[in-house]
């Protein structure tokens, strides 16, 4: 294991010093764009003000014969636009693919100073993060990039889930992690063809009453264990957890339920693969106005965060003060970007 001092040394001469604290950014949705499609690239200028993160996808869903076009399209869209406070990310191809070296080499060389985060798919263990950490440092140094590019891992293999804590703490470059339910289902041998969400056969059956009356069946959340494990690994390492894709665009209700479960469990955002998922993510990952108002009352009633008070018959103490602070801190970040919500929150 590296010593504390070495952990914060640049990994190449001339590379920027690693982040000690993550930059504060609102990342309720990571919006996926296929950069090889000119029509989609043309929408990016309008997209920037409507989403928190624009991600150029180079990996799965991009046909093999379009990989080079996607990479070049991403460089083009990075050059052509000013992203302001909106994040610019790319999902590169996985480390055992023939494209990844050129993805990193060409993108960091051309637009490394505009790139916030590289999303790395199919991360199996800390060794994958160490590899990309070193390579990014070399490329940053060569290109004269002054702000370290962060790494976001997709948690989508059984081995990755097993090693999730070591992945989260592998480098100060780690920004966070997303659950990748499609690849994870395949890697684990789960018997579902869905991309995220529930499954009608994953249920708990209510007790029978000894007759032939039909018994209630209650659908359970297939992703609960993994999301919880990911949130603990991320939050204990001071990085962010995200739910990933929800593949059924025809079912916005189920998408919203999946996103909300993730939000309640500690995730800060999710992927939007379709325009109708942008507003869902905005709604879900911005704290609910009633909760913000109540949280503000708790903070007001306990100015130094100690002691115990009753509000509307509910006990408040140091722990609920911290819960309230999580909600108010998030509301302030949302309010800074979204004037409509700022006035709803009264911030
Ligand atoms: C995302 O990449 C997934 O596999 O779900
Ligand atoms: Mg995947």
Short mmCIF file of C-alpha atoms and ligand atoms in Angstrom, two decimals:
data_model
loop_
_atom_site.label_atom_id
_atom_site.label_comp_id
_atom_site.label_asym_id
_atom_site.label_seq_id
_atom_site.Cartn_x
_atom_site.Cartn_y
_atom_site.Cartn_z
CA UNK A 1 0.00 0.00 0.00
CA UNK A 2 1.21 3.50 -0.81
CA UNK A 3 2.24 5.81 2.01
CA UNK A 4 -0.05 8.83 2.58
CA UNK A 5 2.46 11.29 1.12
CA UNK A 6 3.02 9.22 -2.01
CA UNK A 7 -0.71 8.95 -2.56
CA UNK A 8 -0.88 12.66 -3.44
CA UNK A 9 2.23 12.79 -5.63
CA UNK A 10 1.66 13.20 -9.38
CA UNK A 11 2.39 9.89 -11.13
CA UNK A 12 4.36 11.52 -13.96
CA UNK A 13 6.76 14.44 -14.09
CA UNK A 14 4.74 17.45 -15.21
CA UNK A 15 1.32 15.96 -14.43
CA UNK A 16 -0.98 18.03 -12.20
CA UNK A 17 -1.11 17.24 -8.47
CA UNK A 18 -4.05 14.94 -7.63
CA UNK A 19 -7.25 16.38 -6.18
CA UNK A 20 -7.40 16.32 -2.38
CA UNK A 21 -11.12 17.14 -2.32
CA UNK A 22 -13.54 16.40 -5.16
CA UNK A 23 -14.73 19.55 -6.92
CA UNK A 24 -18.31 20.36 -5.85
CA UNK A 25 -20.51 19.64 -8.88
CA UNK A 26 -24.17 18.91 -9.37
CA UNK A 27 -24.43 15.57 -11.21
CA UNK A 28 -28.06 14.46 -11.00
CA UNK A 29 -27.95 12.95 -14.47
CA UNK A 30 -25.10 11.80 -16.70
CA UNK A 31 -26.60 12.21 -20.14
CA UNK A 32 -25.30 9.78 -22.77
CA UNK A 33 -24.62 11.04 -26.31
CA UNK A 34 -23.49 8.78 -29.18
CA UNK A 35 -20.81 11.07 -30.62
CA UNK A 36 -20.48 9.36 -34.03
CA UNK A 37 -24.00 10.54 -34.96
CA UNK A 38 -23.79 14.05 -36.38
CA UNK A 39 -27.47 14.74 -35.67
CA UNK A 40 -26.86 14.00 -31.97
CA UNK A 41 -23.72 16.14 -31.85
CA UNK A 42 -25.73 19.01 -33.29
CA UNK A 43 -28.03 18.86 -30.24
CA UNK A 44 -25.20 19.28 -27.74
CA UNK A 45 -25.27 23.13 -27.58
CA UNK A 46 -28.93 23.00 -26.46
CA UNK A 47 -28.34 20.02 -24.20
CA UNK A 48 -25.65 21.75 -22.13
CA UNK A 49 -28.02 24.03 -20.24
CA UNK A 50 -30.58 21.25 -19.65
CA UNK A 51 -28.38 18.58 -18.07
CA UNK A 52 -25.72 18.39 -15.36
CA UNK A 53 -23.27 16.15 -17.27
CA UNK A 54 -22.84 15.47 -20.99
CA UNK A 55 -21.10 12.14 -21.65
CA UNK A 56 -19.76 11.05 -25.02
CA UNK A 57 -20.17 7.28 -25.13
CA UNK A 58 -17.46 5.29 -26.91
CA UNK A 59 -18.17 1.85 -25.43
CA UNK A 60 -21.17 -0.51 -25.62
CA UNK A 61 -23.96 0.59 -28.02
CA UNK A 62 -21.34 2.01 -30.42
CA UNK A 63 -20.85 -0.45 -33.31
CA UNK A 64 -17.29 -1.74 -33.76
CA UNK A 65 -16.99 -0.08 -37.15
CA UNK A 66 -17.98 3.29 -35.64
CA UNK A 67 -15.53 3.32 -32.70
CA UNK A 68 -13.07 5.63 -34.42
CA UNK A 69 -15.86 7.93 -35.62
CA UNK A 70 -17.25 8.10 -32.07
CA UNK A 71 -13.86 9.05 -30.65
CA UNK A 72 -13.35 11.74 -33.30
CA UNK A 73 -16.93 12.95 -32.85
CA UNK A 74 -16.34 13.31 -29.12
CA UNK A 75 -13.20 15.38 -29.69
CA UNK A 76 -15.19 17.53 -32.11
CA UNK A 77 -18.05 18.13 -29.70
CA UNK A 78 -15.61 18.92 -26.88
CA UNK A 79 -13.85 21.48 -29.07
CA UNK A 80 -17.02 23.04 -30.47
CA UNK A 81 -18.78 23.80 -27.18
CA UNK A 82 -18.29 25.72 -23.98
CA UNK A 83 -19.64 23.47 -21.24
CA UNK A 84 -19.53 26.05 -18.42
CA UNK A 85 -20.64 24.45 -15.15
CA UNK A 86 -21.96 21.36 -16.99
CA UNK A 87 -19.62 18.38 -16.74
CA UNK A 88 -17.93 16.89 -19.81
CA UNK A 89 -17.29 13.17 -19.48
CA UNK A 90 -16.51 10.31 -21.81
CA UNK A 91 -17.10 6.57 -21.39
CA UNK A 92 -14.04 4.97 -22.97
CA UNK A 93 -13.80 1.38 -24.16
CA UNK A 94 -12.78 -1.22 -21.61
CA UNK A 95 -9.16 -1.95 -20.79
CA UNK A 96 -9.00 -5.26 -22.69
CA UNK A 97 -10.37 -3.77 -25.92
CA UNK A 98 -8.31 -2.77 -28.96
CA UNK A 99 -9.63 0.82 -28.83
CA UNK A 100 -8.92 2.07 -25.32
CA UNK A 101 -5.31 3.13 -25.81
CA UNK A 102 -6.21 5.40 -28.72
CA UNK A 103 -9.32 6.64 -26.89
CA UNK A 104 -7.18 7.98 -24.04
CA UNK A 105 -4.21 9.01 -26.12
CA UNK A 106 -6.18 11.01 -28.67
CA UNK A 107 -8.78 12.50 -26.32
CA UNK A 108 -6.39 13.65 -23.57
CA UNK A 109 -4.00 14.97 -26.22
CA UNK A 110 -6.70 16.95 -28.01
CA UNK A 111 -9.15 18.08 -25.31
CA UNK A 112 -7.70 16.90 -21.98
CA UNK A 113 -8.03 20.41 -20.54
CA UNK A 114 -11.82 20.34 -21.06
CA UNK A 115 -12.44 16.80 -19.86
CA UNK A 116 -13.72 16.40 -16.30
CA UNK A 117 -14.16 12.65 -15.94
CA UNK A 118 -13.29 9.43 -17.75
CA UNK A 119 -15.82 6.69 -17.11
CA UNK A 120 -14.08 3.31 -17.10
CA UNK A 121 -16.27 0.26 -17.80
CA UNK A 122 -15.97 -3.26 -16.42
CA UNK A 123 -13.59 -2.40 -13.59
CA UNK A 124 -12.57 -5.64 -11.86
CA UNK A 125 -10.24 -4.42 -9.14
CA UNK A 126 -7.84 -1.68 -8.00
CA UNK A 127 -5.28 -2.82 -10.61
CA UNK A 128 -7.50 -1.40 -13.35
CA UNK A 129 -7.59 1.98 -11.60
CA UNK A 130 -3.81 1.93 -11.03
CA UNK A 131 -3.26 1.32 -14.74
CA UNK A 132 -5.46 4.18 -15.93
CA UNK A 133 -4.15 6.45 -13.15
CA UNK A 134 -0.57 6.08 -14.37
CA UNK A 135 -1.47 6.34 -18.03
CA UNK A 136 -3.59 9.47 -17.51
CA UNK A 137 -0.72 11.11 -15.61
CA UNK A 138 1.66 10.45 -18.51
CA UNK A 139 -0.82 11.79 -21.04
CA UNK A 140 -1.70 14.84 -18.93
CA UNK A 141 2.00 15.65 -18.57
CA UNK A 142 2.59 15.33 -22.31
CA UNK A 143 -0.44 17.45 -23.21
CA UNK A 144 0.18 20.09 -20.52
CA UNK A 145 -3.17 19.43 -18.82
CA UNK A 146 -3.28 21.44 -15.60
CA UNK A 147 -6.38 19.96 -13.88
CA UNK A 148 -6.34 16.24 -13.10
CA UNK A 149 -8.89 14.20 -15.05
CA UNK A 150 -11.02 12.13 -12.68
CA UNK A 151 -11.95 8.44 -13.06
CA UNK A 152 -15.45 7.04 -12.60
CA UNK A 153 -15.70 3.24 -12.43
CA UNK A 154 -18.66 1.22 -13.63
CA UNK A 155 -19.48 -1.53 -11.15
CA UNK A 156 -20.66 -4.21 -13.53
CA UNK A 157 -18.83 -7.46 -12.92
CA UNK A 158 -19.07 -9.95 -10.06
CA UNK A 159 -15.36 -9.49 -9.42
CA UNK A 160 -15.76 -5.70 -9.35
CA UNK A 161 -18.50 -5.98 -6.74
CA UNK A 162 -16.27 -8.27 -4.69
CA UNK A 163 -13.47 -5.67 -4.84
CA UNK A 164 -15.61 -2.55 -4.60
CA UNK A 165 -13.92 -1.10 -1.51
CA UNK A 166 -10.42 -1.46 -2.96
CA UNK A 167 -11.62 0.15 -6.21
CA UNK A 168 -13.11 3.11 -4.34
CA UNK A 169 -9.82 3.84 -2.54
CA UNK A 170 -7.41 2.96 -5.36
CA UNK A 171 -6.48 6.53 -6.32
CA UNK A 172 -7.21 10.16 -5.47
CA UNK A 173 -8.41 10.36 -9.07
CA UNK A 174 -11.53 8.37 -8.14
CA UNK A 175 -14.63 10.48 -8.66
CA UNK A 176 -17.26 7.82 -8.02
CA UNK A 177 -18.98 4.74 -9.32
CA UNK A 178 -22.10 3.75 -11.23
CA UNK A 179 -24.00 0.49 -11.01
CA UNK A 180 -24.09 -1.19 -14.43
CA UNK A 181 -27.00 -3.62 -14.06
CA UNK A 182 -26.88 -5.08 -17.59
CA UNK A 183 -23.27 -6.25 -17.63
CA UNK A 184 -23.49 -7.14 -13.96
CA UNK A 185 -26.49 -9.38 -14.57
CA UNK A 186 -24.56 -11.18 -17.32
CA UNK A 187 -21.38 -11.48 -15.28
CA UNK A 188 -23.26 -12.89 -12.29
CA UNK A 189 -25.37 -15.29 -14.31
CA UNK A 190 -28.58 -13.55 -13.23
CA UNK A 191 -31.60 -14.72 -15.22
CA UNK A 192 -32.88 -11.41 -16.52
CA UNK A 193 -32.65 -9.70 -19.89
CA UNK A 194 -33.68 -6.31 -18.50
CA UNK A 195 -31.41 -3.27 -18.14
CA UNK A 196 -32.00 -2.38 -14.49
CA UNK A 197 -35.32 -2.23 -12.71
CA UNK A 198 -37.26 -5.01 -11.05
CA UNK A 199 -38.29 -8.43 -12.25
CA UNK A 200 -41.83 -9.79 -11.82
CA UNK A 201 -40.52 -13.19 -10.70
CA UNK A 202 -38.24 -11.87 -7.94
CA UNK A 203 -40.81 -11.94 -5.18
CA UNK A 204 -41.54 -12.97 -1.64
CA UNK A 205 -44.71 -15.05 -1.34
CA UNK A 206 -47.12 -14.27 1.51
CA UNK A 207 -48.07 -17.12 3.85
CA UNK A 208 -50.98 -19.27 2.76
CA UNK A 209 -54.07 -19.67 4.93
CA UNK A 210 -54.36 -23.40 4.35
CA UNK A 211 -56.94 -22.95 1.61
CA UNK A 212 -56.49 -22.64 -2.11
CA UNK A 213 -57.00 -18.84 -1.96
CA UNK A 214 -54.40 -17.00 -4.04
CA UNK A 215 -51.39 -15.82 -2.00
CA UNK A 216 -49.96 -12.33 -2.29
CA UNK A 217 -46.55 -12.02 -4.00
CA UNK A 218 -44.40 -8.97 -3.30
CA UNK A 219 -41.81 -7.92 -5.79
CA UNK A 220 -38.35 -7.27 -4.31
CA UNK A 221 -35.52 -5.04 -5.50
CA UNK A 222 -32.88 -7.07 -7.37
CA UNK A 223 -30.29 -4.28 -6.97
CA UNK A 224 -30.69 -3.44 -3.32
CA UNK A 225 -27.64 -5.38 -2.11
CA UNK A 226 -25.30 -4.02 -4.75
CA UNK A 227 -26.44 -0.41 -4.44
CA UNK A 228 -26.00 -0.58 -0.65
CA UNK A 229 -22.55 -2.11 -0.97
CA UNK A 230 -21.53 0.50 -3.55
CA UNK A 231 -22.85 3.41 -1.46
CA UNK A 232 -20.93 2.24 1.62
CA UNK A 233 -17.72 1.80 -0.37
CA UNK A 234 -18.08 5.21 -2.02
CA UNK A 235 -19.21 7.28 0.93
CA UNK A 236 -16.54 5.82 3.22
CA UNK A 237 -13.95 6.79 0.57
CA UNK A 238 -15.40 10.30 0.10
CA UNK A 239 -16.52 9.65 -3.48
CA UNK A 240 -19.95 9.54 -5.14
CA UNK A 241 -22.32 6.67 -5.93
CA UNK A 242 -24.69 6.63 -8.94
CA UNK A 243 -27.35 4.33 -10.27
CA UNK A 244 -26.58 3.60 -13.96
CA UNK A 245 -28.93 2.89 -16.89
CA UNK A 246 -32.64 2.12 -16.96
CA UNK A 247 -33.32 0.47 -20.30
CA UNK A 248 -37.11 0.46 -20.64
CA UNK A 249 -37.81 3.93 -22.07
CA UNK A 250 -41.51 3.08 -22.35
CA UNK A 251 -41.86 2.81 -18.56
CA UNK A 252 -41.00 6.18 -16.99
CA UNK A 253 -42.78 5.20 -13.76
CA UNK A 254 -40.51 2.23 -13.16
CA UNK A 255 -37.49 4.33 -14.10
CA UNK A 256 -38.52 6.92 -11.52
CA UNK A 257 -39.01 4.25 -8.86
CA UNK A 258 -35.55 2.80 -9.55
CA UNK A 259 -33.90 6.23 -9.48
CA UNK A 260 -35.77 7.16 -6.27
CA UNK A 261 -34.67 4.01 -4.46
CA UNK A 262 -31.09 4.81 -5.41
CA UNK A 263 -31.46 8.44 -4.26
CA UNK A 264 -32.95 7.43 -0.92
CA UNK A 265 -30.13 4.94 -0.38
CA UNK A 266 -27.41 7.57 -0.94
CA UNK A 267 -26.81 7.81 -4.70
CA UNK A 268 -26.43 11.33 -6.09
CA UNK A 269 -27.48 10.72 -9.70
CA UNK A 270 -28.19 8.26 -12.50
CA UNK A 271 -27.63 7.92 -16.24
CA UNK A 272 -30.10 9.38 -18.73
CA UNK A 273 -30.10 7.43 -21.98
CA UNK A 274 -33.26 9.00 -23.37
CA UNK A 275 -34.44 12.63 -23.19
CA UNK A 276 -37.48 11.65 -21.10
CA UNK A 277 -35.13 10.41 -18.36
CA UNK A 278 -33.53 13.86 -17.90
CA UNK A 279 -36.55 15.34 -16.14
CA UNK A 280 -37.08 12.17 -14.14
CA UNK A 281 -33.51 12.41 -12.81
CA UNK A 282 -33.88 16.14 -12.15
CA UNK A 283 -37.05 15.52 -10.17
CA UNK A 284 -35.72 12.57 -8.21
CA UNK A 285 -32.17 13.72 -7.42
CA UNK A 286 -33.16 17.24 -6.31
CA UNK A 287 -34.38 17.07 -2.72
CA UNK A 288 -38.12 17.29 -2.24
CA UNK A 289 -39.20 20.85 -1.20
CA UNK A 290 -41.16 19.61 1.86
CA UNK A 291 -38.07 17.70 3.06
CA UNK A 292 -35.87 20.78 2.54
CA UNK A 293 -38.29 22.97 4.51
CA UNK A 294 -38.35 20.46 7.38
CA UNK A 295 -34.56 20.04 7.31
CA UNK A 296 -34.14 23.83 7.48
CA UNK A 297 -36.38 23.88 10.56
CA UNK A 298 -34.18 21.26 12.24
CA UNK A 299 -31.01 23.26 11.53
CA UNK A 300 -32.66 26.41 12.79
CA UNK A 301 -33.90 24.75 15.99
CA UNK A 302 -30.45 23.32 16.78
CA UNK A 303 -27.96 26.04 15.77
CA UNK A 304 -24.87 24.21 17.06
CA UNK A 305 -26.11 20.74 16.09
CA UNK A 306 -26.30 19.38 19.65
CA UNK A 307 -29.00 18.56 22.17
CA UNK A 308 -32.52 17.35 21.45
CA UNK A 309 -35.68 19.17 20.37
CA UNK A 310 -39.17 18.12 19.30
CA UNK A 311 -40.56 19.36 15.98
CA UNK A 312 -44.14 18.37 15.05
CA UNK A 313 -43.94 15.57 17.62
CA UNK A 314 -40.73 14.14 16.09
CA UNK A 315 -37.55 13.80 18.10
CA UNK A 316 -34.49 15.57 16.70
CA UNK A 317 -30.91 15.19 17.90
CA UNK A 318 -27.33 15.35 16.62
CA UNK A 319 -27.96 12.49 14.16
CA UNK A 320 -31.10 13.97 12.60
CA UNK A 321 -29.26 17.34 12.47
CA UNK A 322 -26.64 15.60 10.27
CA UNK A 323 -29.41 14.06 8.12
CA UNK A 324 -30.95 17.50 7.73
CA UNK A 325 -27.57 18.95 6.75
CA UNK A 326 -27.17 16.36 3.95
CA UNK A 327 -30.49 17.52 2.50
CA UNK A 328 -29.87 21.25 2.93
CA UNK A 329 -26.31 21.05 1.53
CA UNK A 330 -27.67 19.28 -1.56
CA UNK A 331 -30.52 21.79 -1.87
CA UNK A 332 -27.98 24.63 -1.86
CA UNK A 333 -25.99 23.02 -4.69
CA UNK A 334 -29.21 22.47 -6.67
CA UNK A 335 -30.36 26.04 -5.97
CA UNK A 336 -27.08 27.47 -7.26
CA UNK A 337 -27.73 25.86 -10.66
CA UNK A 338 -31.53 26.02 -10.81
CA UNK A 339 -33.18 29.40 -10.02
CA UNK A 340 -36.70 27.90 -10.12
CA UNK A 341 -35.85 25.37 -7.42
CA UNK A 342 -33.91 28.02 -5.47
CA UNK A 343 -37.13 29.98 -4.98
CA UNK A 344 -39.17 26.85 -4.20
CA UNK A 345 -36.61 25.96 -1.50
CA UNK A 346 -36.49 29.58 -0.27
CA UNK A 347 -32.67 29.53 -0.58
C1 LIG B 1 -24.00 -0.45 -18.19
O1 LIG B 1 -23.00 -0.28 -18.80
C2 LIG B 1 -24.54 -1.72 -17.89
O2 LIG B 1 -23.92 -2.71 -18.31
O3 LIG B 1 -25.61 -1.78 -17.26
MG1 LIG B 2 -22.06 -2.13 -19.29
#
